[in-house]
mmCIF file of C-alpha atoms and ligand atoms in Angstrom:
data_model
loop_
_atom_site.group_PDB
_atom_site.id
_atom_site.type_symbol
_atom_site.label_atom_id
_atom_site.label_comp_id
_atom_site.label_asym_id
_atom_site.label_seq_id
_atom_site.Cartn_x
_atom_site.Cartn_y
_atom_site.Cartn_z
ATOM 1 C CA MET A 1365 -138.196 18.773 106.725
ATOM 2 C CA LYS A 1366 -136.047 20.676 104.261
ATOM 3 C CA ASP A 1367 -132.988 19.543 106.186
ATOM 4 C CA VAL A 1368 -133.919 15.914 105.436
ATOM 5 C CA GLN A 1369 -133.672 16.718 101.719
ATOM 6 C CA ALA A 1370 -130.294 18.358 102.285
ATOM 7 C CA ILE A 1371 -129.116 15.347 104.301
ATOM 8 C CA LYS A 1372 -130.361 13.059 101.523
ATOM 9 C CA THR A 1373 -128.208 14.973 99.047
ATOM 10 C CA LEU A 1374 -125.192 14.796 101.375
ATOM 11 C CA LEU A 1375 -125.641 11.031 101.666
ATOM 12 C CA SER A 1376 -126.044 10.453 97.930
ATOM 13 C CA SER A 1377 -122.357 9.480 97.627
ATOM 14 C CA PRO A 1378 -120.195 7.471 100.068
ATOM 15 C CA LYS A 1379 -119.042 9.617 102.985
ATOM 16 C CA ASN A 1380 -116.710 9.483 105.982
ATOM 17 C CA ILE A 1381 -119.079 9.776 108.887
ATOM 18 C CA VAL A 1382 -118.729 10.154 112.648
ATOM 19 C CA ILE A 1383 -121.722 9.565 114.912
ATOM 20 C CA THR A 1384 -121.397 10.822 118.451
ATOM 21 C CA THR A 1385 -123.647 11.177 121.479
ATOM 22 C CA HIS A 1386 -123.628 12.550 125.011
ATOM 23 C CA ALA A 1387 -121.378 11.472 127.898
ATOM 24 C CA ASN A 1388 -122.578 8.532 130.010
ATOM 25 C CA PRO A 1389 -124.737 7.338 127.111
ATOM 26 C CA ASP A 1390 -128.178 6.047 128.040
ATOM 27 C CA GLY A 1391 -130.501 3.746 126.076
ATOM 28 C CA ASP A 1392 -131.613 6.502 123.727
ATOM 29 C CA ALA A 1393 -128.108 7.850 123.165
ATOM 30 C CA LEU A 1394 -126.664 4.469 122.257
ATOM 31 C CA GLY A 1395 -129.789 3.024 120.596
ATOM 32 C CA SER A 1396 -130.255 6.013 118.296
ATOM 33 C CA SER A 1397 -126.524 6.077 117.472
ATOM 34 C CA LEU A 1398 -126.270 2.383 116.636
ATOM 35 C CA GLY A 1399 -129.621 2.340 114.810
ATOM 36 C CA LEU A 1400 -128.394 5.147 112.567
ATOM 37 C CA TYR A 1401 -124.973 3.501 112.263
ATOM 38 C CA LEU A 1402 -126.398 0.170 111.083
ATOM 39 C CA TYR A 1403 -128.663 1.903 108.598
ATOM 40 C CA LEU A 1404 -125.933 4.113 107.115
ATOM 41 C CA LYS A 1405 -123.528 1.172 106.931
ATOM 42 C CA LYS A 1406 -125.999 -0.602 104.657
ATOM 43 C CA GLN A 1407 -125.837 2.414 102.329
ATOM 44 C CA GLY A 1408 -122.077 1.964 101.909
ATOM 45 C CA HIS A 1409 -120.713 4.777 104.049
ATOM 46 C CA GLN A 1410 -117.616 4.579 106.244
ATOM 47 C CA ILE A 1411 -118.776 5.285 109.789
ATOM 48 C CA ASP A 1412 -117.347 5.492 113.289
ATOM 49 C CA VAL A 1413 -119.522 5.683 116.380
ATOM 50 C CA ILE A 1414 -117.593 7.535 119.083
ATOM 51 C CA THR A 1415 -118.840 7.992 122.649
ATOM 52 C CA PRO A 1416 -117.276 10.514 125.059
ATOM 53 C CA THR A 1417 -117.351 8.000 127.948
ATOM 54 C CA SER A 1418 -118.205 4.355 128.531
ATOM 55 C CA TYR A 1419 -121.773 3.179 129.032
ATOM 56 C CA PRO A 1420 -123.492 0.551 131.175
ATOM 57 C CA ASP A 1421 -123.270 -3.175 130.406
ATOM 58 C CA PHE A 1422 -127.050 -3.452 130.013
ATOM 59 C CA LEU A 1423 -126.644 -1.670 126.670
ATOM 60 C CA ASN A 1424 -123.877 -3.823 125.239
ATOM 61 C CA TRP A 1425 -126.169 -6.355 123.509
ATOM 62 C CA MET A 1426 -126.897 -4.012 120.619
ATOM 63 C CA GLN A 1427 -125.659 -4.918 117.164
ATOM 64 C CA GLY A 1428 -122.610 -2.753 116.409
ATOM 65 C CA ASN A 1429 -121.637 -2.464 120.078
ATOM 66 C CA GLU A 1430 -118.254 -4.087 119.365
ATOM 67 C CA GLU A 1431 -117.366 -1.363 116.876
ATOM 68 C CA VAL A 1432 -118.133 1.594 119.152
ATOM 69 C CA ILE A 1433 -115.043 3.637 119.968
ATOM 70 C CA VAL A 1434 -115.162 4.752 123.594
ATOM 71 C CA ASN A 1435 -113.062 7.808 124.306
ATOM 72 C CA LYS A 1436 -110.194 7.231 126.719
ATOM 73 C CA GLU A 1437 -106.850 8.936 126.964
ATOM 74 C CA SER A 1438 -105.292 6.148 124.893
ATOM 75 C CA THR A 1439 -107.849 6.373 122.076
ATOM 76 C CA LEU A 1440 -107.929 10.169 121.882
ATOM 77 C CA PRO A 1441 -105.246 10.612 119.165
ATOM 78 C CA GLY A 1442 -107.129 8.284 116.783
ATOM 79 C CA ILE A 1443 -110.448 9.914 117.623
ATOM 80 C CA THR A 1444 -109.020 13.378 117.012
ATOM 81 C CA LYS A 1445 -108.039 12.321 113.498
ATOM 82 C CA LYS A 1446 -111.362 10.693 112.717
ATOM 83 C CA ILE A 1447 -113.329 13.751 113.820
ATOM 84 C CA ALA A 1448 -111.048 16.138 111.928
ATOM 85 C CA ASN A 1449 -111.312 14.056 108.734
ATOM 86 C CA ALA A 1450 -115.064 13.399 108.835
ATOM 87 C CA ASP A 1451 -117.257 14.694 105.999
ATOM 88 C CA LEU A 1452 -120.312 14.472 108.228
ATOM 89 C CA ILE A 1453 -120.717 14.412 112.006
ATOM 90 C CA PHE A 1454 -124.056 13.267 113.373
ATOM 91 C CA CYS A 1455 -124.634 14.662 116.882
ATOM 92 C CA LEU A 1456 -127.289 12.582 118.592
ATOM 93 C CA ASP A 1457 -129.300 13.167 121.762
ATOM 94 C CA PHE A 1458 -127.510 16.277 123.011
ATOM 95 C CA SER A 1459 -127.895 19.949 122.288
ATOM 96 C CA GLY A 1460 -124.645 21.537 123.467
ATOM 97 C CA LEU A 1461 -121.009 20.621 122.821
ATOM 98 C CA LYS A 1462 -120.243 20.605 126.552
ATOM 99 C CA ARG A 1463 -122.307 17.417 126.801
ATOM 100 C CA ILE A 1464 -119.679 15.478 124.821
ATOM 101 C CA LYS A 1465 -116.849 16.422 127.184
ATOM 102 C CA ASN A 1466 -113.448 16.618 125.493
ATOM 103 C CA LEU A 1467 -114.881 15.645 122.105
ATOM 104 C CA GLY A 1468 -116.661 19.042 122.105
ATOM 105 C CA PRO A 1469 -113.729 21.177 120.928
ATOM 106 C CA LEU A 1470 -112.803 18.530 118.319
ATOM 107 C CA VAL A 1471 -116.308 18.483 116.832
ATOM 108 C CA GLY A 1472 -116.504 22.266 117.031
ATOM 109 C CA ALA A 1473 -113.229 22.646 115.116
ATOM 110 C CA SER A 1474 -113.888 19.993 112.458
ATOM 111 C CA ALA A 1475 -114.680 21.139 108.926
ATOM 112 C CA GLY A 1476 -117.163 18.255 108.624
ATOM 113 C CA LYS A 1477 -120.839 19.185 108.274
ATOM 114 C CA LYS A 1478 -122.621 18.777 111.580
ATOM 115 C CA ILE A 1479 -126.082 17.284 111.740
ATOM 116 C CA LEU A 1480 -127.940 17.556 115.038
ATOM 117 C CA ILE A 1481 -130.666 15.032 115.819
ATOM 118 C CA ASP A 1482 -132.137 15.784 119.214
ATOM 119 C CA HIS A 1483 -135.167 16.424 121.398
ATOM 120 C CA HIS A 1484 -133.669 18.517 124.214
ATOM 121 C CA LEU A 1485 -134.574 22.150 124.776
ATOM 122 C CA ASP A 1486 -132.520 25.118 123.597
ATOM 123 C CA PRO A 1487 -129.933 23.689 121.216
ATOM 124 C CA GLU A 1488 -126.673 25.566 120.833
ATOM 125 C CA ASP A 1489 -126.105 26.910 117.381
ATOM 126 C CA PHE A 1490 -123.255 24.628 116.270
ATOM 127 C CA ALA A 1491 -124.913 22.410 113.652
ATOM 128 C CA ASP A 1492 -125.231 22.941 109.907
ATOM 129 C CA TYR A 1493 -128.427 20.876 109.698
ATOM 130 C CA SER A 1494 -130.832 19.732 112.333
ATOM 131 C CA LEU A 1495 -133.709 17.410 113.023
ATOM 132 C CA TRP A 1496 -134.776 18.852 116.302
ATOM 133 C CA ASP A 1497 -138.128 18.324 117.960
ATOM 134 C CA THR A 1498 -138.670 18.703 121.701
ATOM 135 C CA LYS A 1499 -142.030 16.974 121.341
ATOM 136 C CA SER A 1500 -140.379 13.813 120.092
ATOM 137 C CA SER A 1501 -140.281 11.069 122.721
ATOM 138 C CA ALA A 1502 -136.712 10.065 121.921
ATOM 139 C CA THR A 1503 -133.863 10.788 119.574
ATOM 140 C CA ALA A 1504 -134.422 7.227 118.333
ATOM 141 C CA GLU A 1505 -137.898 8.280 117.172
ATOM 142 C CA LEU A 1506 -136.284 11.135 115.224
ATOM 143 C CA VAL A 1507 -133.783 8.712 113.673
ATOM 144 C CA PHE A 1508 -136.743 6.608 112.549
ATOM 145 C CA ASP A 1509 -138.289 9.758 111.008
ATOM 146 C CA LEU A 1510 -135.001 10.518 109.252
ATOM 147 C CA ILE A 1511 -134.668 7.015 107.815
ATOM 148 C CA GLU A 1512 -138.272 7.185 106.644
ATOM 149 C CA GLY A 1513 -137.641 10.638 105.145
ATOM 150 C CA LEU A 1514 -134.624 9.268 103.287
ATOM 151 C CA GLY A 1515 -136.868 6.563 101.838
ATOM 152 C CA GLY A 1516 -135.026 3.872 103.785
ATOM 153 C CA GLN A 1517 -137.796 2.267 105.821
ATOM 154 C CA LYS A 1518 -137.462 -0.981 103.852
ATOM 155 C CA ASP A 1519 -133.855 -1.204 105.059
ATOM 156 C CA ILE A 1520 -134.826 -1.231 108.743
ATOM 157 C CA ASP A 1521 -134.016 -4.781 109.805
ATOM 158 C CA ALA A 1522 -134.498 -6.436 113.193
ATOM 159 C CA ASP A 1523 -131.132 -5.200 114.515
ATOM 160 C CA ILE A 1524 -131.824 -1.578 113.604
ATOM 161 C CA ALA A 1525 -135.388 -1.878 114.909
ATOM 162 C CA GLU A 1526 -134.199 -3.214 118.272
ATOM 163 C CA CYS A 1527 -131.694 -0.367 118.711
ATOM 164 C CA LEU A 1528 -134.373 2.234 117.978
ATOM 165 C CA TYR A 1529 -136.939 0.440 120.120
ATOM 166 C CA ALA A 1530 -134.489 0.409 123.045
ATOM 167 C CA GLY A 1531 -134.040 4.178 122.687
ATOM 168 C CA ILE A 1532 -137.760 4.892 122.657
ATOM 169 C CA MET A 1533 -138.568 2.432 125.436
ATOM 170 C CA THR A 1534 -135.961 3.819 127.833
ATOM 171 C CA ASP A 1535 -136.546 7.529 127.118
ATOM 172 C CA THR A 1536 -140.317 7.196 127.583
ATOM 173 C CA GLY A 1537 -139.880 5.226 130.837
ATOM 174 C CA SER A 1538 -141.500 2.264 129.073
ATOM 175 C CA PHE A 1539 -144.175 4.388 127.370
ATOM 176 C CA LYS A 1540 -145.249 6.147 130.558
ATOM 177 C CA HIS A 1541 -143.906 9.676 130.235
ATOM 178 C CA PRO A 1542 -146.132 12.423 128.796
ATOM 179 C CA SER A 1543 -143.805 12.567 125.769
ATOM 180 C CA THR A 1544 -145.264 9.226 124.616
ATOM 181 C CA SER A 1545 -147.566 10.048 121.710
ATOM 182 C CA ALA A 1546 -149.854 8.100 119.425
ATOM 183 C CA LYS A 1547 -147.131 8.539 116.831
ATOM 184 C CA THR A 1548 -144.575 7.022 119.200
ATOM 185 C CA HIS A 1549 -146.722 3.897 119.315
ATOM 186 C CA ARG A 1550 -147.073 3.913 115.525
ATOM 187 C CA VAL A 1551 -143.292 4.070 115.178
ATOM 188 C CA VAL A 1552 -142.960 1.198 117.645
ATOM 189 C CA ALA A 1553 -145.516 -0.800 115.647
ATOM 190 C CA SER A 1554 -143.364 -0.296 112.545
ATOM 191 C CA LEU A 1555 -140.282 -1.398 114.488
ATOM 192 C CA MET A 1556 -142.071 -4.559 115.612
ATOM 193 C CA GLU A 1557 -143.139 -5.229 112.026
ATOM 194 C CA ALA A 1558 -139.490 -4.830 111.037
ATOM 195 C CA GLY A 1559 -138.648 -7.665 113.418
ATOM 196 C CA ALA A 1560 -137.837 -6.068 116.788
ATOM 197 C CA ASN A 1561 -138.108 -8.633 119.574
ATOM 198 C CA ILE A 1562 -139.417 -6.381 122.324
ATOM 199 C CA ASN A 1563 -139.307 -9.063 124.992
ATOM 200 C CA LYS A 1564 -135.611 -9.639 124.307
ATOM 201 C CA VAL A 1565 -134.900 -5.903 124.511
ATOM 202 C CA ASN A 1566 -136.864 -5.521 127.758
ATOM 203 C CA ARG A 1567 -135.072 -8.393 129.420
ATOM 204 C CA ALA A 1568 -131.648 -7.245 128.200
ATOM 205 C CA ILE A 1569 -132.179 -3.780 129.661
ATOM 206 C CA TYR A 1570 -134.275 -4.292 132.773
ATOM 207 C CA ASP A 1571 -133.712 -7.880 133.866
ATOM 208 C CA THR A 1572 -129.942 -8.126 133.904
ATOM 209 C CA ASN A 1573 -129.335 -6.717 137.378
ATOM 210 C CA SER A 1574 -126.280 -7.854 139.226
ATOM 211 C CA LEU A 1575 -126.963 -9.020 142.768
ATOM 212 C CA ASN A 1576 -124.778 -6.117 143.914
ATOM 213 C CA ARG A 1577 -126.997 -3.618 142.183
ATOM 214 C CA LEU A 1578 -130.173 -5.051 143.628
ATOM 215 C CA ARG A 1579 -128.700 -5.063 147.129
ATOM 216 C CA PHE A 1580 -127.508 -1.510 146.605
ATOM 217 C CA ILE A 1581 -131.034 -0.394 145.659
ATOM 218 C CA GLY A 1582 -132.367 -2.061 148.809
ATOM 219 C CA TYR A 1583 -129.724 -0.298 150.881
ATOM 220 C CA ALA A 1584 -130.383 3.074 149.258
ATOM 221 C CA LEU A 1585 -134.158 2.810 149.785
ATOM 222 C CA MET A 1586 -133.704 1.730 153.381
ATOM 223 C CA GLU A 1587 -130.870 3.980 154.506
ATOM 224 C CA LYS A 1588 -130.391 6.830 152.069
ATOM 225 C CA LEU A 1589 -133.784 8.109 150.988
ATOM 226 C CA VAL A 1590 -134.584 11.546 152.401
ATOM 227 C CA VAL A 1591 -138.177 12.743 152.112
ATOM 228 C CA LEU A 1592 -139.054 16.436 152.432
ATOM 229 C CA GLU A 1593 -142.816 16.135 152.720
ATOM 230 C CA LYS A 1594 -143.446 19.856 153.094
ATOM 231 C CA VAL A 1595 -141.924 20.670 149.728
ATOM 232 C CA LYS A 1596 -143.012 17.385 148.095
ATOM 233 C CA ALA A 1597 -139.458 16.356 147.301
ATOM 234 C CA ALA A 1598 -137.322 13.283 147.967
ATOM 235 C CA TYR A 1599 -133.670 12.603 147.286
ATOM 236 C CA PHE A 1600 -130.688 10.298 147.721
ATOM 237 C CA VAL A 1601 -127.060 11.196 148.309
ATOM 238 C CA ILE A 1602 -124.612 8.487 147.266
ATOM 239 C CA THR A 1603 -120.988 8.861 148.323
ATOM 240 C CA ALA A 1604 -117.854 7.643 146.556
ATOM 241 C CA GLU A 1605 -117.299 5.238 149.462
ATOM 242 C CA GLU A 1606 -120.703 3.643 148.843
ATOM 243 C CA HIS A 1607 -119.916 3.412 145.149
ATOM 244 C CA GLU A 1608 -116.887 1.389 146.078
ATOM 245 C CA ARG A 1609 -118.517 -0.652 148.827
ATOM 246 C CA PHE A 1610 -121.242 -1.916 146.481
ATOM 247 C CA HIS A 1611 -118.859 -2.251 143.523
ATOM 248 C CA LEU A 1612 -121.177 0.001 141.530
ATOM 249 C CA LYS A 1613 -120.648 0.222 137.814
ATOM 250 C CA SER A 1614 -121.859 2.857 135.398
ATOM 251 C CA GLY A 1615 -125.639 2.605 135.159
ATOM 252 C CA ASP A 1616 -126.111 0.905 138.513
ATOM 253 C CA THR A 1617 -127.589 4.038 140.062
ATOM 254 C CA GLU A 1618 -129.866 4.603 137.084
ATOM 255 C CA GLY A 1619 -133.522 4.286 137.941
ATOM 256 C CA LEU A 1620 -133.011 4.934 141.643
ATOM 257 C CA VAL A 1621 -134.244 8.499 141.250
ATOM 258 C CA ASN A 1622 -137.563 7.180 139.918
ATOM 259 C CA TYR A 1623 -138.252 5.245 143.120
ATOM 260 C CA ALA A 1624 -138.218 8.512 145.039
ATOM 261 C CA LEU A 1625 -140.690 9.991 142.577
ATOM 262 C CA SER A 1626 -143.031 7.030 142.977
ATOM 263 C CA ILE A 1627 -143.877 8.029 146.578
ATOM 264 C CA LYS A 1628 -147.420 9.347 146.875
ATOM 265 C CA ASP A 1629 -147.596 13.173 146.663
ATOM 266 C CA ILE A 1630 -143.900 13.557 145.814
ATOM 267 C CA GLU A 1631 -143.457 15.881 142.842
ATOM 268 C CA MET A 1632 -139.703 16.171 142.548
ATOM 269 C CA SER A 1633 -136.855 13.759 143.176
ATOM 270 C CA ALA A 1634 -133.101 13.879 142.955
ATOM 271 C CA ILE A 1635 -130.004 11.787 143.281
ATOM 272 C CA ILE A 1636 -126.726 13.443 144.159
ATOM 273 C CA MET A 1637 -123.708 11.291 143.425
ATOM 274 C CA GLU A 1638 -120.108 11.789 144.340
ATOM 275 C CA ARG A 1639 -118.076 10.841 141.278
ATOM 276 C CA GLU A 1640 -114.318 10.755 140.861
ATOM 277 C CA ASP A 1641 -114.021 14.161 139.221
ATOM 278 C CA GLU A 1642 -117.253 15.959 140.145
ATOM 279 C CA ILE A 1643 -120.661 15.729 141.788
ATOM 280 C CA LYS A 1644 -123.365 14.547 139.385
ATOM 281 C CA LEU A 1645 -127.006 15.412 139.987
ATOM 282 C CA SER A 1646 -130.109 13.868 138.408
ATOM 283 C CA PHE A 1647 -133.566 15.337 138.764
ATOM 284 C CA ARG A 1648 -137.047 14.035 137.989
ATOM 285 C CA SER A 1649 -140.427 15.681 138.416
ATOM 286 C CA VAL A 1650 -144.088 15.355 137.566
ATOM 287 C CA GLY A 1651 -146.479 17.809 135.941
ATOM 288 C CA ASP A 1652 -145.583 21.457 135.722
ATOM 289 C CA ARG A 1653 -142.762 21.397 138.226
ATOM 290 C CA ALA A 1654 -139.853 21.916 135.842
ATOM 291 C CA VAL A 1655 -136.431 20.533 136.704
ATOM 292 C CA ASN A 1656 -134.570 21.569 133.555
ATOM 293 C CA THR A 1657 -134.617 25.237 134.552
ATOM 294 C CA PHE A 1658 -133.691 24.260 138.111
ATOM 295 C CA ALA A 1659 -130.727 22.293 136.720
ATOM 296 C CA SER A 1660 -129.553 25.028 134.379
ATOM 297 C CA GLU A 1661 -129.962 27.881 136.861
ATOM 298 C CA HIS A 1662 -128.224 26.194 139.779
ATOM 299 C CA PHE A 1663 -126.212 23.188 138.640
ATOM 300 C CA ASP A 1664 -124.781 24.023 135.230
ATOM 301 C CA GLY A 1665 -127.078 21.473 133.591
ATOM 302 C CA GLY A 1666 -130.279 21.082 131.644
ATOM 303 C CA GLY A 1667 -132.482 18.427 130.081
ATOM 304 C CA HIS A 1668 -136.238 18.053 129.788
ATOM 305 C CA LYS A 1669 -138.988 19.576 131.912
ATOM 306 C CA ASN A 1670 -139.471 16.367 133.925
ATOM 307 C CA ALA A 1671 -136.017 14.779 133.620
ATOM 308 C CA ALA A 1672 -132.839 16.786 133.891
ATOM 309 C CA GLY A 1673 -129.354 16.689 135.281
ATOM 310 C CA GLY A 1674 -126.407 18.801 136.185
ATOM 311 C CA HIS A 1675 -123.088 18.784 137.983
ATOM 312 C CA SER A 1676 -121.057 20.595 140.570
ATOM 313 C CA GLN A 1677 -117.350 21.021 141.250
ATOM 314 C CA ASP A 1678 -117.979 21.854 144.899
ATOM 315 C CA THR A 1679 -117.717 19.297 147.727
ATOM 316 C CA LEU A 1680 -120.505 16.786 148.264
ATOM 317 C CA GLU A 1681 -121.448 18.456 151.548
ATOM 318 C CA ASN A 1682 -121.739 21.921 150.026
ATOM 319 C CA THR A 1683 -123.625 20.626 146.998
ATOM 320 C CA VAL A 1684 -126.182 18.844 149.171
ATOM 321 C CA ALA A 1685 -126.538 21.930 151.381
ATOM 322 C CA LYS A 1686 -127.113 24.110 148.327
ATOM 323 C CA PHE A 1687 -129.671 21.667 146.946
ATOM 324 C CA ARG A 1688 -131.579 21.585 150.252
ATOM 325 C CA ARG A 1689 -131.544 25.337 150.591
ATOM 326 C CA LEU A 1690 -132.965 25.758 147.094
ATOM 327 C CA ILE A 1691 -135.606 23.060 147.503
ATOM 328 C CA GLU A 1692 -136.757 24.231 150.897
ATOM 329 C CA SER A 1693 -137.112 27.815 149.736
ATOM 330 C CA GLN A 1694 -139.181 26.864 146.689
HETATM 331 P P1 5GP B 865 -129.942 11.748 133.763
HETATM 332 O O1 5GP B 865 -130.512 12.184 135.057
HETATM 333 O O2 5GP B 865 -130.571 10.476 133.299
HETATM 334 O O3 5GP B 865 -128.466 11.756 133.733
HETATM 335 O O4 5GP B 865 -130.382 12.837 132.699
HETATM 336 C C1 5GP B 865 -131.708 13.230 132.531
HETATM 337 C C2 5GP B 865 -131.817 14.235 131.410
HETATM 338 O O5 5GP B 865 -131.090 15.411 131.725
HETATM 339 C C3 5GP B 865 -131.263 13.735 130.105
HETATM 340 O O6 5GP B 865 -132.133 14.139 129.092
HETATM 341 C C4 5GP B 865 -129.936 14.407 129.965
HETATM 342 O O7 5GP B 865 -129.654 14.659 128.659
HETATM 343 C C5 5GP B 865 -130.094 15.677 130.773
HETATM 344 N N1 5GP B 865 -128.848 15.971 131.502
HETATM 345 C C6 5GP B 865 -128.251 15.206 132.447
HETATM 346 N N2 5GP B 865 -127.103 15.762 132.894
HETATM 347 C C7 5GP B 865 -126.971 16.940 132.229
HETATM 348 C C8 5GP B 865 -125.986 17.997 132.237
HETATM 349 O O8 5GP B 865 -124.996 17.983 132.976
HETATM 350 N N3 5GP B 865 -126.207 19.022 131.368
HETATM 351 C C9 5GP B 865 -127.303 19.081 130.562
HETATM 352 N N4 5GP B 865 -127.440 20.153 129.738
HETATM 353 N N5 5GP B 865 -128.233 18.127 130.519
HETATM 354 C C10 5GP B 865 -128.100 17.073 131.341
HETATM 355 MN MN1 MN B 866 -132.993 11.105 124.547
#
C-alpha cells in the first residue's frame, strides 16, 4: 500500500484531475469513476470524468452523471486540452491504453501522473502508481480501499456509496461470481451504513428494461441461441440489421450472454455482435475454462478468467466461422 501513501501526498494540495475508464463503460467502470469523483470533489480538487464512449441509460441515475464528458468528435479538442493539462490522471477499470480508444494516445502523452486502479490481469506498464488487485471483485471495491487508505471513510456519503455499490453489484453478477469475497460483503456493509439504498440501485439497474429490450431478449433466446452440446458451449450472433430492427441501444445486449451460460452443463458462452465499426465479442465461462486467454489469443481482447471480451475487424461471417472452428477444436 505504499502507493496509497504516495497518492495521499499527491492529493495533499488541490489538483487538476482527470478520471477516465474503459470504452462502453459498465456499472463498475462508471460507478467506480463517479464514486471517486464525488469523493475527490469534496476534498476541493478540480476534476473531469471523461469516458471514451457513451454508456447505457440504466447507469445515468448516478450522482455526477450530468458532469461526465463523453468523448465524441465534437468534444475531442476540449478533452485533449484537459488530459494534457491534468496533474493527475486516474485510470479506472482497464489495464491497457487500447481500452480507452482514442483517449489512449492522449493519456499516454500527458505529463500528468497516472494512477491505475484496476482488477484485470496483466496491466500494461503505463502508470506511475497503481492499486491493482486481480482478486478484488470490482474496481469500485478498490476505490473504497483507496478512500479508506486516505482516511476518507467518514466522507463517504449515500451518493458515493451508491456509485460504489453499483460497481460491486454489477461486476460480481449480484454477488454470485467467485470473485465475491467475505471482504466484498464487509465493504458492502460499510456502504449500506454510509446510506446506500440498495433497493433503489437494483431497480435502477435491473428493472428499467424497455419493452423493446425485453422483446429482443425473447427473440434472441427463441431464434438466435446456438447450443454446441458436445463442446459445452452456447452462443448468439446478433447482426446490425437486428440491432436496428429492435432499436437496440448501448447496454441492451448486456446480460444476454449470461442466459446462454445458465443452460445446464454449458461451460462457455459467447455473444458476437456486428457493430458499426467492428465485430464485438463477449465471452463468459464457469470454473477453470478460461476465456481471457481465448480472447487475447484469438480476438485481440482480454478480461478476467470467466468474463472476457474482444473484437474483430473481419466480416461477421468470417468471425463466426473462426469462433466455431476454435470452439469445436477445443
Ligand atoms: P464484456 O463482455 O462485458 O464487454 O466484458 C467482459 C470483460 O472483458 C470485462 O472485464 C472487460 O473489461 C473485458 N473486455 C471486454 N472487451 C475487451 C477487449 O476488447 N479487450 C480487453 N483487453 N478486454 C476486454
Ligand atoms: Mn470491473
